[in-house]
Amino acid sequence: MTIRQRIEQQVFRLNGLSLNEFDLSQPPGDPGLFGPDHIIWRIHGDFPAMLCGGISALMLQMLHPAALAGVWDHSNFREDMLGRLRRTSQFIAVTTFGNTHDAHLLLDRVKRIHLRVSGVDNTGKAYAASDPHLLTWVHVAETSRFLAAHLRYKNPQLSVADQNRYYAEAALIAEALGAQQVPKSVPAVEAYLQAMRPALVFDDRTREVLQLLVNAPAPSRLAKPGMRVMLTAGRALLPDWAQQLMGQPVGPLTQWRVDKEMAVMAALLRWSIQRGAWARAMQRMGRDARYR
């Protein structure tokens, strides 16, 4: 096995492709919910940015007591944090890049799971994972961090028009799950995040989950340094006000260092990953997967 293949194998242990449940390369010609000419394929197709963006999204999502309660009460994240990351990665990969049947299958599966997730959060308020407003929060926290990571680590020159296109396209997935009043532009997302700030907290429960995320075991000894960089990059991608709320602001020196480390690691990962979700979907569509 070559060095490139070994790195790719390590990467696949972190994402949903390791579950081997869906074949993104079949059937030929099926564009799925989007297709290769949509901006969401370009943004979700870059693994390094998506990984640190996904970590950042989890950190932001957990600041909402109801979102955290659903994970706290109905998940085995304490024993299997990486498993949760893989399942989230699988959902994103299949709804973005999968064929039409598989995308709808996974959307329906997640909707059924949401119907079983309800309770009372630690502030005493009832919550339900199927609540349209909670679904909107989870979605916006996620997509805003994916885009932030893409702008920092993949394409800082992405136009505002393309950023707006991304939010509009990604909203289709959130709405399919039941989200309502989903913001679909850069100004609308920023306004939404600002409006949500009074509802967000960083308490003992949030701190415990954050520590579990930070201390999650790497899939191998070789992957451990990379996980450390990704975790720091994810924290640095949070809005400044979220970093302050968590009491962990990222200073200029740390930001400079993690940007340098991410540049090296991202280049290595892009070189090594030959059969990622984007490449498999491009194969299905009969497109050249060598260029983005």
Coordinates of C-alpha atoms in Angstrom, one line a residue:
M1 CA 0.0 0.0 0.0
T2 CA 1.4 3.4 -1.0
I3 CA 1.7 6.4 1.4
R4 CA -1.2 8.1 -0.5
Q5 CA -3.4 5.1 0.0
R6 CA -2.5 4.8 3.7
I7 CA -3.4 8.4 4.3
E8 CA -6.7 8.0 2.4
Q9 CA -7.5 4.9 4.5
Q10 CA -6.9 6.9 7.7
V11 CA -9.2 9.7 6.5
F12 CA -12.0 7.3 5.6
R13 CA -12.0 6.1 9.2
L14 CA -13.2 9.5 10.2
N15 CA -16.0 10.0 7.6
G16 CA -19.2 8.3 6.6
L17 CA -17.7 6.5 3.7
S18 CA -16.3 4.0 6.2
L19 CA -19.8 2.8 6.9
N20 CA -20.0 1.4 3.4
E21 CA -23.8 1.7 3.3
F22 CA -24.3 3.8 0.2
D23 CA -22.5 3.7 -3.2
L24 CA -22.1 7.2 -4.4
S25 CA -20.7 6.0 -7.8
Q26 CA -24.1 4.4 -8.8
P27 CA -26.3 4.5 -10.8
P28 CA -24.7 6.3 -13.7
G29 CA -26.2 9.7 -14.7
D30 CA -28.4 10.2 -11.6
P31 CA -27.6 13.7 -10.3
G32 CA -29.3 13.2 -6.9
L33 CA -30.7 16.3 -5.2
F34 CA -28.2 18.6 -6.8
G35 CA -25.6 17.7 -9.4
P36 CA -22.0 18.7 -10.3
D37 CA -22.9 22.2 -11.5
H38 CA -24.3 23.2 -8.1
I39 CA -22.1 25.2 -5.7
I40 CA -22.9 22.8 -2.9
W41 CA -20.9 20.1 -4.6
R42 CA -17.8 22.4 -4.7
I43 CA -18.0 23.4 -1.1
H44 CA -18.9 20.0 0.4
G45 CA -16.4 18.3 -1.9
D46 CA -13.3 19.6 -0.1
F47 CA -12.6 17.2 2.8
P48 CA -10.1 19.3 4.8
A49 CA -12.3 22.3 5.0
M50 CA -15.4 20.2 5.7
L51 CA -13.8 18.4 8.5
C52 CA -12.7 21.4 10.5
G53 CA -16.0 23.1 9.5
G54 CA -17.9 20.2 10.9
I55 CA -16.0 20.3 14.2
S56 CA -16.7 24.0 14.4
A57 CA -20.4 23.3 13.7
L58 CA -20.7 20.8 16.5
M59 CA -19.1 23.4 18.9
L60 CA -21.6 26.1 17.8
Q61 CA -24.6 23.8 17.8
M62 CA -24.0 22.6 21.4
L63 CA -24.4 26.2 22.7
H64 CA -28.1 25.8 22.2
P65 CA -29.5 24.0 25.3
A66 CA -32.2 22.1 23.3
A67 CA -29.8 21.0 20.6
L68 CA -27.4 19.8 23.2
A69 CA -30.1 18.1 25.3
G70 CA -31.1 15.9 22.3
V71 CA -27.6 14.6 22.0
W72 CA -27.2 14.4 25.8
D73 CA -30.4 12.4 26.4
H74 CA -30.6 10.3 23.2
S75 CA -27.1 9.6 22.0
N76 CA -24.1 7.3 22.9
F77 CA -21.7 10.2 22.1
R78 CA -19.8 9.6 25.4
E79 CA -18.7 6.2 24.2
D80 CA -18.6 6.8 20.5
M81 CA -17.8 10.4 19.6
L82 CA -16.1 9.4 16.3
G83 CA -19.1 7.3 15.4
R84 CA -21.4 10.3 15.7
L85 CA -19.0 12.3 13.5
R86 CA -19.1 9.4 10.9
R87 CA -22.9 9.3 10.9
T88 CA -23.1 13.1 10.5
S89 CA -20.5 12.9 7.7
Q90 CA -22.6 10.2 6.0
F91 CA -25.7 12.3 6.1
I92 CA -24.0 15.2 4.5
A93 CA -22.2 13.1 1.9
V94 CA -25.3 11.2 0.8
T95 CA -27.8 14.1 0.7
T96 CA -25.2 16.2 -1.2
F97 CA -23.6 13.7 -3.5
G98 CA -25.7 10.5 -3.4
N99 CA -28.2 9.4 -6.0
T100 CA -31.8 10.5 -5.7
H101 CA -33.1 7.3 -4.0
D102 CA -30.4 7.1 -1.4
A103 CA -30.7 10.9 -0.5
H104 CA -34.4 10.6 0.1
L105 CA -34.0 7.3 2.0
L106 CA -31.5 8.9 4.4
L107 CA -33.7 12.1 4.8
D108 CA -36.7 9.9 5.7
R109 CA -34.6 7.9 8.1
V110 CA -33.4 10.9 9.9
K111 CA -36.9 12.4 10.1
R112 CA -38.1 9.2 11.8
I113 CA -35.2 9.3 14.3
H114 CA -36.1 12.9 15.1
L115 CA -39.6 11.9 16.0
R116 CA -38.3 9.8 18.8
V117 CA -36.0 12.5 20.2
S118 CA -37.7 14.7 22.8
G119 CA -37.5 15.7 26.4
V120 CA -36.8 18.6 28.7
D121 CA -33.5 20.5 28.5
N122 CA -31.5 21.5 31.5
T123 CA -33.2 24.9 31.6
G124 CA -36.5 23.2 32.1
K125 CA -37.9 23.8 28.6
A126 CA -39.4 21.0 26.5
Y127 CA -37.6 20.2 23.3
A128 CA -38.2 18.0 20.2
A129 CA -35.6 17.2 17.5
S130 CA -38.4 17.6 15.0
D131 CA -39.1 21.2 16.0
P132 CA -38.8 23.3 12.9
H133 CA -37.0 26.1 14.7
L134 CA -34.5 23.8 16.3
L135 CA -33.9 22.1 12.9
T136 CA -33.2 25.6 11.5
W137 CA -30.6 26.3 14.2
V138 CA -28.8 23.1 13.7
H139 CA -28.7 23.7 9.9
V140 CA -27.5 27.3 10.1
A141 CA -24.8 26.5 12.6
E142 CA -23.6 23.7 10.4
T143 CA -23.7 25.5 7.0
S144 CA -22.3 28.7 8.3
R145 CA -19.3 26.9 9.6
F146 CA -18.8 24.9 6.4
L147 CA -18.8 28.1 4.5
A148 CA -16.5 29.8 6.9
A149 CA -14.0 26.9 6.6
H150 CA -14.2 27.0 2.8
L151 CA -13.5 30.7 2.7
R152 CA -10.5 30.3 5.1
Y153 CA -9.0 27.1 3.9
K154 CA -10.1 26.5 0.3
N155 CA -11.3 29.5 -1.7
P156 CA -11.2 32.9 0.1
Q157 CA -12.2 34.5 -3.2
L158 CA -15.6 32.8 -3.4
S159 CA -18.0 35.5 -4.5
V160 CA -20.9 36.7 -2.3
A161 CA -23.2 35.6 -5.1
D162 CA -21.9 32.0 -4.9
Q163 CA -22.1 32.1 -1.1
N164 CA -25.7 33.1 -1.4
R165 CA -26.2 30.3 -3.9
Y166 CA -24.7 27.8 -1.4
Y167 CA -27.1 28.9 1.4
A168 CA -30.1 28.6 -0.9
E169 CA -29.1 25.2 -2.1
A170 CA -28.3 23.8 1.3
A171 CA -31.6 25.1 2.6
L172 CA -33.4 22.5 0.5
I173 CA -32.0 19.7 2.7
A174 CA -33.0 21.5 5.9
E175 CA -36.5 22.1 4.6
A176 CA -36.8 18.5 3.6
L177 CA -36.2 17.6 7.2
G178 CA -38.9 20.0 8.3
A179 CA -37.0 23.3 9.1
Q180 CA -38.8 26.5 8.5
Q181 CA -37.8 30.1 7.8
V182 CA -34.4 29.0 6.8
P183 CA -32.1 32.0 6.0
K184 CA -30.8 31.7 2.4
S185 CA -28.2 34.5 2.0
V186 CA -25.1 35.8 3.7
P187 CA -26.9 38.8 5.3
A188 CA -29.8 36.6 6.4
V189 CA -27.6 34.0 8.0
E190 CA -25.6 36.7 9.9
A191 CA -28.8 38.3 11.1
Y192 CA -30.2 34.9 12.2
L193 CA -27.0 34.1 14.2
Q194 CA -27.1 37.5 15.9
A195 CA -30.8 37.0 16.8
M196 CA -30.0 33.6 18.3
R197 CA -27.3 34.8 20.6
P198 CA -29.5 35.4 23.7
A199 CA -30.7 31.8 23.6
L200 CA -27.1 30.4 23.7
V201 CA -25.3 29.3 26.8
F202 CA -22.0 27.8 27.8
D203 CA -22.6 25.8 31.1
D204 CA -21.2 22.8 32.8
R205 CA -23.0 20.4 30.4
T206 CA -21.6 22.2 27.4
R207 CA -18.2 22.2 28.9
E208 CA -18.3 18.5 29.5
V209 CA -19.4 17.7 25.9
L210 CA -16.7 20.0 24.5
Q211 CA -14.1 18.2 26.5
L212 CA -15.3 14.9 25.2
L213 CA -15.0 16.2 21.7
V214 CA -11.5 17.6 22.2
N215 CA -10.4 14.4 23.9
A216 CA -12.0 12.0 21.3
P217 CA -9.6 9.3 20.4
A218 CA -8.0 9.6 17.0
P219 CA -8.5 6.7 14.6
S220 CA -4.8 6.0 14.8
R221 CA -1.5 7.2 16.3
L222 CA -0.6 8.8 13.0
A223 CA -3.8 10.7 12.9
K224 CA -3.5 12.2 16.4
P225 CA -1.5 15.4 15.4
G226 CA -3.9 16.1 12.5
M227 CA -6.9 15.8 14.9
R228 CA -5.3 18.3 17.2
V229 CA -4.9 20.8 14.4
M230 CA -8.4 20.3 13.1
L231 CA -9.9 20.8 16.6
T232 CA -8.0 24.1 17.0
A233 CA -9.0 25.2 13.5
G234 CA -12.6 24.4 14.3
R235 CA -12.6 26.5 17.4
A236 CA -10.9 29.3 15.5
L237 CA -13.7 29.2 12.9
L238 CA -16.3 30.1 15.5
P239 CA -17.7 33.6 15.5
D240 CA -15.7 35.9 17.9
W241 CA -18.7 36.2 20.1
A242 CA -19.0 32.4 20.4
Q243 CA -15.4 32.1 21.3
Q244 CA -15.8 34.7 24.0
L245 CA -18.9 32.9 25.3
M246 CA -16.9 29.7 25.6
G247 CA -14.1 31.5 27.3
Q248 CA -11.7 30.2 24.7
P249 CA -10.8 33.0 22.3
V250 CA -8.3 32.2 19.7
G251 CA -5.5 34.8 19.6
P252 CA -3.7 36.1 16.5
L253 CA -0.6 33.9 17.2
T254 CA -2.6 30.8 17.5
Q255 CA -4.6 31.7 14.4
W256 CA -1.4 32.2 12.5
R257 CA 0.0 28.9 13.6
V258 CA -3.1 26.9 12.9
D259 CA -3.5 28.5 9.5
K260 CA 0.0 27.4 8.6
E261 CA -0.6 23.9 9.9
M262 CA -3.9 23.6 8.1
A263 CA -2.3 24.7 4.8
V264 CA 0.2 21.9 5.0
M265 CA -2.3 19.3 6.1
A266 CA -5.0 20.4 3.6
A267 CA -2.5 20.0 0.7
L268 CA -1.5 16.6 1.9
L269 CA -5.1 15.4 2.3
R270 CA -6.2 16.8 -1.1
W271 CA -3.2 14.9 -2.7
S272 CA -4.0 11.7 -0.9
I273 CA -7.8 11.5 -1.2
Q274 CA -8.6 10.0 -4.6
R275 CA -11.9 8.3 -3.9
G276 CA -13.8 10.8 -1.8
A277 CA -17.5 11.6 -2.0
W278 CA -17.0 14.2 -4.7
A279 CA -14.9 12.0 -6.9
R280 CA -17.3 9.1 -6.6
A281 CA -20.3 11.3 -7.5
M282 CA -18.4 12.8 -10.4
Q283 CA -17.7 9.3 -11.6
R284 CA -21.4 8.5 -11.4
M285 CA -22.1 11.6 -13.6
G286 CA -19.4 10.7 -16.1
R287 CA -17.4 13.9 -15.3
D288 CA -13.6 14.3 -14.9
A289 CA -12.8 14.2 -11.2
R290 CA -9.3 15.4 -11.5
Y291 CA -10.2 19.1 -11.5
R292 CA -12.4 21.2 -9.3

